Tab-separated table of C-alpha atoms and ligand atoms in Angstrom:
chain	number	residue	atom	x	y	z
A	1092	MET	CA	0.073	-0.025	0.027
A	1093	GLN	CA	1.225	3.451	-0.875
A	1094	ALA	CA	2.717	5.305	2.097
A	1095	LEU	CA	1.195	8.777	2.698
A	1096	THR	CA	2.391	11.896	4.481
A	1097	CYS	CA	0.671	13.018	7.704
A	1098	GLU	CA	-0.991	15.901	5.784
A	1099	GLN	CA	-2.402	13.486	3.103
A	1100	VAL	CA	-3.851	11.259	5.755
A	1101	ARG	CA	-5.411	14.222	7.558
A	1102	ARG	CA	-6.879	15.258	4.212
A	1103	VAL	CA	-8.536	11.771	3.945
A	1104	ASP	CA	-10.248	12.668	7.229
A	1105	GLU	CA	-11.191	16.075	5.918
A	1106	ILE	CA	-12.508	14.747	2.569
A	1107	ALA	CA	-14.525	11.914	4.215
A	1108	ILE	CA	-16.145	14.360	6.557
A	1109	ARG	CA	-16.690	17.149	3.997
A	1110	ASP	CA	-17.416	15.316	0.787
A	1111	TYR	CA	-18.890	11.991	2.105
A	1112	GLN	CA	-20.716	13.394	5.063
A	1113	MET	CA	-19.069	10.870	7.394
A	1114	PRO	CA	-19.028	12.053	11.050
A	1115	GLY	CA	-15.563	12.148	12.608
A	1116	ILE	CA	-16.758	10.088	15.472
A	1117	VAL	CA	-17.509	7.251	13.044
A	1118	LEU	CA	-13.987	7.358	11.670
A	1119	MET	CA	-12.602	7.352	15.246
A	1120	GLU	CA	-14.817	4.342	16.174
A	1121	ASN	CA	-13.701	2.393	13.152
A	1122	ALA	CA	-10.012	3.271	13.802
A	1123	GLY	CA	-10.252	2.219	17.489
A	1124	ARG	CA	-12.305	-0.871	17.026
A	1125	GLY	CA	-10.073	-2.101	14.213
A	1126	ALA	CA	-6.949	-1.443	16.239
A	1127	ALA	CA	-8.464	-3.141	19.421
A	1128	GLU	CA	-9.166	-6.331	17.445
A	1129	ILE	CA	-5.645	-6.648	16.228
A	1130	ILE	CA	-4.190	-5.869	19.740
A	1131	HIS	CA	-6.561	-8.583	21.168
A	1132	SER	CA	-5.201	-11.061	18.625
A	1133	LEU	CA	-1.520	-10.052	19.308
A	1134	CYS	CA	-1.899	-9.994	23.092
A	1135	PRO	CA	-4.995	-12.070	24.161
A	1136	ASP	CA	-4.131	-11.982	27.880
A	1137	ALA	CA	-3.250	-8.257	27.907
A	1138	THR	CA	-3.782	-6.167	31.032
A	1139	ALA	CA	-3.642	-3.083	29.055
A	1140	LEU	CA	-2.589	0.529	29.996
A	1141	VAL	CA	-3.591	3.174	27.497
A	1142	LEU	CA	-1.657	6.400	27.455
A	1143	CYS	CA	-3.933	9.133	26.147
A	1144	GLY	CA	-2.852	12.544	24.966
A	1145	ARG	CA	-5.158	15.554	24.531
A	1146	GLY	CA	-5.902	15.220	20.789
A	1147	ASN	CA	-7.652	12.676	18.640
A	1148	ASN	CA	-4.776	10.205	18.903
A	1149	GLY	CA	-5.825	10.067	22.569
A	1150	GLY	CA	-9.373	9.903	21.337
A	1151	ASP	CA	-8.454	6.551	19.528
A	1152	GLY	CA	-6.937	5.402	22.856
A	1153	TYR	CA	-10.327	5.929	24.602
A	1154	VAL	CA	-12.095	4.000	22.000
A	1155	ILE	CA	-9.541	1.154	22.111
A	1156	ALA	CA	-9.813	0.885	25.877
A	1157	ARG	CA	-13.648	0.369	25.640
A	1158	HIS	CA	-13.260	-2.230	22.993
A	1159	LEU	CA	-10.552	-4.116	24.812
A	1160	GLN	CA	-12.797	-4.094	27.920
A	1161	ILE	CA	-15.555	-5.541	25.721
A	1162	LEU	CA	-13.110	-8.256	24.595
A	1163	GLY	CA	-12.508	-9.192	28.187
A	1164	HIS	CA	-9.362	-7.350	29.011
A	1165	GLU	CA	-8.495	-5.501	32.214
A	1166	VAL	CA	-7.846	-1.947	30.967
A	1167	SER	CA	-6.997	1.354	32.516
A	1168	ILE	CA	-6.047	4.748	31.166
A	1169	LEU	CA	-3.291	7.208	32.003
A	1170	ALA	CA	-4.178	10.614	30.593
A	1171	VAL	CA	-2.230	13.825	30.229
A	1172	CYS	CA	-5.321	15.938	30.910
A	1173	ALA	CA	-8.761	15.606	32.534
A	1174	VAL	CA	-11.753	14.572	30.501
A	1175	ASP	CA	-13.232	18.034	30.641
A	1176	GLU	CA	-10.160	19.611	29.142
A	1177	LEU	CA	-10.618	17.491	25.938
A	1178	SER	CA	-12.803	18.578	23.007
A	1179	GLY	CA	-14.604	17.102	20.042
A	1180	ASP	CA	-14.545	13.403	19.276
A	1181	ALA	CA	-11.891	12.759	21.880
A	1182	LYS	CA	-13.952	14.175	24.626
A	1183	VAL	CA	-17.126	12.167	23.566
A	1184	ASN	CA	-15.022	8.954	23.810
A	1185	ALA	CA	-13.408	9.859	27.041
A	1186	VAL	CA	-16.892	10.519	28.509
A	1187	ILE	CA	-18.093	7.125	27.366
A	1188	ALA	CA	-14.952	5.324	28.712
A	1189	ASP	CA	-15.456	7.097	32.067
A	1190	ALA	CA	-19.087	6.142	32.079
A	1191	ALA	CA	-18.193	2.618	31.274
A	1192	GLY	CA	-16.274	2.400	34.502
A	1193	ILE	CA	-12.775	2.425	32.877
A	1194	GLU	CA	-10.245	3.830	35.326
A	1195	ILE	CA	-8.786	7.132	34.053
A	1196	GLU	CA	-5.925	8.534	36.000
A	1197	VAL	CA	-4.660	12.039	35.070
A	1198	ILE	CA	-0.964	12.550	35.199
A	1199	GLU	CA	-0.610	16.277	35.987
A	1200	GLU	CA	1.297	17.940	33.144
A	1201	LYS	CA	3.201	20.166	35.594
A	1202	ALA	CA	3.676	17.556	38.267
A	1203	ASN	CA	7.361	16.755	38.709
A	1204	GLN	CA	6.804	13.102	38.003
A	1205	GLU	CA	9.619	11.070	39.480
A	1206	GLY	CA	10.606	8.509	36.925
A	1207	THR	CA	10.169	5.828	39.632
A	1208	SER	CA	6.556	6.681	40.175
A	1209	LEU	CA	5.733	6.655	36.534
A	1210	ALA	CA	7.774	3.374	36.134
A	1211	MET	CA	5.658	1.835	39.000
A	1212	LYS	CA	2.456	2.891	37.241
A	1213	LEU	CA	3.587	1.435	34.011
A	1214	GLY	CA	5.061	-1.685	35.640
A	1215	LYS	CA	1.536	-3.035	36.528
A	1216	THR	CA	0.704	-3.890	32.836
A	1217	ASN	CA	1.865	-6.303	30.238
A	1218	CYS	CA	0.670	-4.088	27.255
A	1219	ILE	CA	1.272	-0.350	26.971
A	1220	ILE	CA	-0.721	1.432	24.254
A	1221	ASP	CA	0.569	4.826	23.056
A	1222	GLY	CA	-2.324	7.143	22.262
A	1223	LEU	CA	-0.248	10.204	23.142
A	1224	LEU	CA	0.583	11.885	19.825
A	1225	GLY	CA	-0.193	11.120	16.222
A	1226	THR	CA	-0.305	13.160	13.084
A	1227	GLY	CA	-0.895	16.399	14.873
A	1228	ALA	CA	2.431	16.387	16.638
A	1229	LYS	CA	5.952	17.539	15.728
A	1230	PRO	CA	8.980	16.449	17.700
A	1231	PRO	CA	10.593	17.219	20.087
A	1232	LEU	CA	8.229	16.016	22.911
A	1233	ARG	CA	7.088	18.666	25.287
A	1234	GLY	CA	6.403	18.244	29.047
A	1235	ILE	CA	5.174	15.013	30.485
A	1236	TYR	CA	5.116	13.275	27.117
A	1237	ALA	CA	8.903	12.698	27.191
A	1238	ALA	CA	8.673	11.258	30.711
A	1239	LEU	CA	5.861	8.992	29.831
A	1240	VAL	CA	7.694	7.689	26.638
A	1241	SER	CA	10.861	7.056	28.569
A	1242	ALA	CA	9.057	5.158	31.316
A	1243	ALA	CA	7.235	3.133	28.735
A	1244	ASN	CA	10.553	2.264	26.987
A	1245	GLU	CA	12.024	0.958	30.254
A	1246	SER	CA	9.005	-1.368	30.820
A	1247	ASP	CA	9.183	-5.007	29.713
A	1248	ALA	CA	5.544	-4.783	28.625
A	1249	MET	CA	4.567	-5.126	24.995
A	1250	ARG	CA	4.386	-1.591	23.463
A	1251	ILE	CA	1.853	-0.787	20.873
A	1252	ALA	CA	1.778	2.597	19.164
A	1253	LEU	CA	-1.429	4.162	17.704
A	1254	ASP	CA	-0.889	5.716	14.231
A	1255	ILE	CA	2.677	6.922	14.816
A	1256	PRO	CA	5.004	6.160	17.643
A	1257	THR	CA	5.011	9.281	19.854
A	1258	GLY	CA	8.198	11.243	19.325
A	1259	LEU	CA	8.732	9.951	15.712
A	1260	ASP	CA	8.043	12.430	12.863
A	1261	GLY	CA	5.621	10.725	10.639
A	1262	ASP	CA	6.927	12.466	7.496
A	1263	THR	CA	10.704	12.422	7.976
A	1264	GLY	CA	11.212	9.519	10.335
A	1265	GLU	CA	13.198	12.010	12.552
A	1266	VAL	CA	13.432	11.499	16.318
A	1267	ILE	CA	14.678	14.290	18.464
A	1268	GLY	CA	15.520	12.871	21.935
A	1269	GLU	CA	13.178	10.107	22.807
A	1270	ALA	CA	10.416	8.222	20.927
A	1271	PHE	CA	8.155	5.293	21.863
A	1272	ARG	CA	9.788	2.044	20.851
A	1273	ALA	CA	6.832	0.175	19.718
A	1274	ASP	CA	6.728	-3.642	19.076
A	1275	HIS	CA	3.743	-3.006	16.897
A	1276	THR	CA	2.288	0.163	15.288
A	1277	MET	CA	-1.466	0.271	14.431
A	1278	THR	CA	-1.397	2.958	11.693
A	1279	PHE	CA	-4.677	4.429	10.324
A	1280	VAL	CA	-5.527	4.645	6.561
A	1281	ALA	CA	-1.925	4.009	5.238
A	1282	PRO	CA	1.643	3.590	6.333
A	1283	LYS	CA	3.334	6.947	6.896
A	1284	VAL	CA	6.257	7.934	4.683
A	1285	GLY	CA	8.453	8.418	7.713
A	1286	PHE	CA	8.263	4.669	8.427
A	1287	GLN	CA	10.402	4.044	5.382
A	1288	GLN	CA	13.410	5.830	6.944
A	1289	LYS	CA	15.895	3.248	7.965
A	1290	ASN	CA	16.136	4.566	11.568
A	1291	ALA	CA	12.356	4.238	12.001
A	1292	ASP	CA	12.295	0.450	12.280
A	1293	GLU	CA	13.414	0.468	15.816
A	1294	PHE	CA	10.401	2.734	16.739
A	1295	VAL	CA	7.530	1.384	14.579
A	1296	GLY	CA	8.087	-2.381	15.013
A	1297	VAL	CA	5.623	-4.438	13.006
A	1298	VAL	CA	3.183	-2.102	11.157
A	1299	HIS	CA	-0.504	-2.945	10.824
A	1300	VAL	CA	-2.670	-0.740	8.667
A	1301	VAL	CA	-6.094	-0.125	10.160
A	1302	GLY	CA	-8.935	1.055	7.882
A	1303	ILE	CA	-11.265	3.690	9.170
A	1304	GLY	CA	-14.221	2.913	6.959
A	1305	VAL	CA	-13.832	5.572	4.254
A	1306	PRO	CA	-15.320	4.608	0.877
A	1307	THR	CA	-13.060	2.762	-1.542
A	1308	LYS	CA	-13.740	5.573	-4.155
A	1309	LEU	CA	-11.975	8.059	-1.785
A	1310	ILE	CA	-9.017	5.713	-1.251
A	1311	ARG	CA	-8.807	4.932	-5.010
A	1312	GLU	CA	-8.713	8.662	-5.754
A	1313	LEU	CA	-5.547	8.777	-3.627
A	1314	ASP	CA	-3.714	6.730	-6.251
A	1315	LEU	CA	-4.264	9.527	-8.651
A	1316	PRO	CA	-1.440	12.201	-9.132
A	1317	ASN	CA	-1.760	14.195	-5.953
A	1318	ASN	CA	-3.062	17.247	-7.770
A	1319	GLU	CA	-6.377	15.355	-8.439
A	1320	LEU	CA	-7.266	15.726	-4.775
A	1321	GLY	CA	-5.922	19.230	-4.322
A	1322	LEU	CA	-3.129	17.713	-2.263
A	1323	PRO	CA	0.230	19.383	-2.611
A	1324	LYS	CA	2.486	17.928	-5.332
A	1325	ASN	CA	5.093	15.585	-3.847
B	1703	LIG	N1	-7.904	9.897	9.094
B	1703	LIG	C1	-7.188	9.426	10.121
B	1703	LIG	O1	-6.139	8.952	10.019
B	1703	LIG	C2	-7.917	9.503	11.439
B	1703	LIG	C3	-7.017	9.872	12.488
B	1703	LIG	N2	-7.369	9.879	13.733
B	1703	LIG	C4	-6.475	10.101	14.847
B	1703	LIG	O2	-6.282	11.561	15.040
B	1703	LIG	C5	-4.969	11.758	15.223
B	1703	LIG	C6	-4.626	13.174	14.990
B	1703	LIG	O3	-5.275	13.920	15.903
B	1703	LIG	P1	-4.916	15.466	16.263
B	1703	LIG	O4	-5.839	15.864	17.388
B	1703	LIG	O5	-4.931	16.236	15.038
B	1703	LIG	O6	-3.487	15.485	16.796
B	1703	LIG	P2	-2.638	14.672	17.901
B	1703	LIG	O7	-3.706	13.871	18.683
B	1703	LIG	O8	-1.595	13.951	17.148
B	1703	LIG	O9	-2.010	15.718	18.960
B	1703	LIG	C7	-2.299	16.947	18.912
B	1703	LIG	C8	-2.130	17.557	20.275
B	1703	LIG	O10	-0.751	17.366	20.805
B	1703	LIG	C9	-0.113	18.588	21.190
B	1703	LIG	N3	1.209	18.477	20.658
B	1703	LIG	C10	1.652	18.612	19.400
B	1703	LIG	N4	3.019	18.472	19.300
B	1703	LIG	C11	3.453	18.153	20.661
B	1703	LIG	C12	4.714	17.888	21.253
B	1703	LIG	N5	5.812	17.784	20.461
B	1703	LIG	N6	4.781	17.639	22.616
B	1703	LIG	C13	3.619	17.658	23.357
B	1703	LIG	N7	2.415	17.967	22.891
B	1703	LIG	C14	2.248	18.193	21.530
B	1703	LIG	C15	-0.956	19.620	20.397
B	1703	LIG	O11	-0.874	20.853	21.063
B	1703	LIG	C16	-2.316	19.001	20.329
B	1703	LIG	O12	-3.019	19.307	21.525
B	1703	LIG	C17	-4.260	10.756	14.304
B	1703	LIG	O13	-2.890	10.477	14.551
B	1703	LIG	C18	-5.169	9.481	14.653
B	1703	LIG	O14	-4.636	8.745	15.717
B	1703	LIG	C19	-8.880	9.795	14.081
B	1703	LIG	O15	-9.156	9.306	15.292
B	1703	LIG	C20	-9.506	8.836	13.058
B	1703	LIG	C21	-9.285	9.204	11.717
B	1704	K	K1	0.911	7.569	19.196
């Protein structure tokens, strides 16, 4: 499958919503459910800890937590902000996860998190899921994100990244400082061009492409020269 830039994948979102009238919440549900089913097959006995950022990558994490619970897993969430600080589709899914009784612990952004306390929190799981940052982020990591990624990398749990390993630039494959070292990456719509950079392998692990339910016609249009979609020329 053709690798896409982060901007091209974000345009898929926009086109699906604008031209096909697909609600964003449907795209997020498809992304999260698809990823959860693969995670369940990879790690059937996972006691999962989902790390959720403040954007839609975190939103995917809230959806995945719910579907893993439905599949019988013990799941909890470590979030960088409170539910009421979220917005849009991510907030909708955080409210649902909270109502579903999934534990959501907020790691205060400003708190001076001792590495040991984070390591202890992450030590109670055998499957860490990175829903911190996706296509909306640019390295280097700011604030608590770097501490969370370092603590996750020190864990002997299976590490699964959502869309893009946090800290890796999805377009260039560049890592400044630290990035989540995933055993598996559940990437949405298409592989990201940055995954092809040779240094990216140690961060993306095995790549699984997860569809988000957009019509084949839209995806087929992507194979046209980029200017057919009003996308910037390569
Ligand atoms: N079509 C699709 O592929 C779909 C993708 N989905 C998911 O949505 C994310 C993209 O979500 P977005 O809200 O645009 O951005 P992020 O969640 O990646 O993060 C934005 C958030 O993070 C802050 N931030 C940015 N850079 C940094 C940094 N270096 N350090 C700390 N914080 C940073 C920024 O301020 C924002 O608050 C995509 O990856 C998919 O996972 C949809 O769910 C389904 C369709
Ligand atoms: K991520």
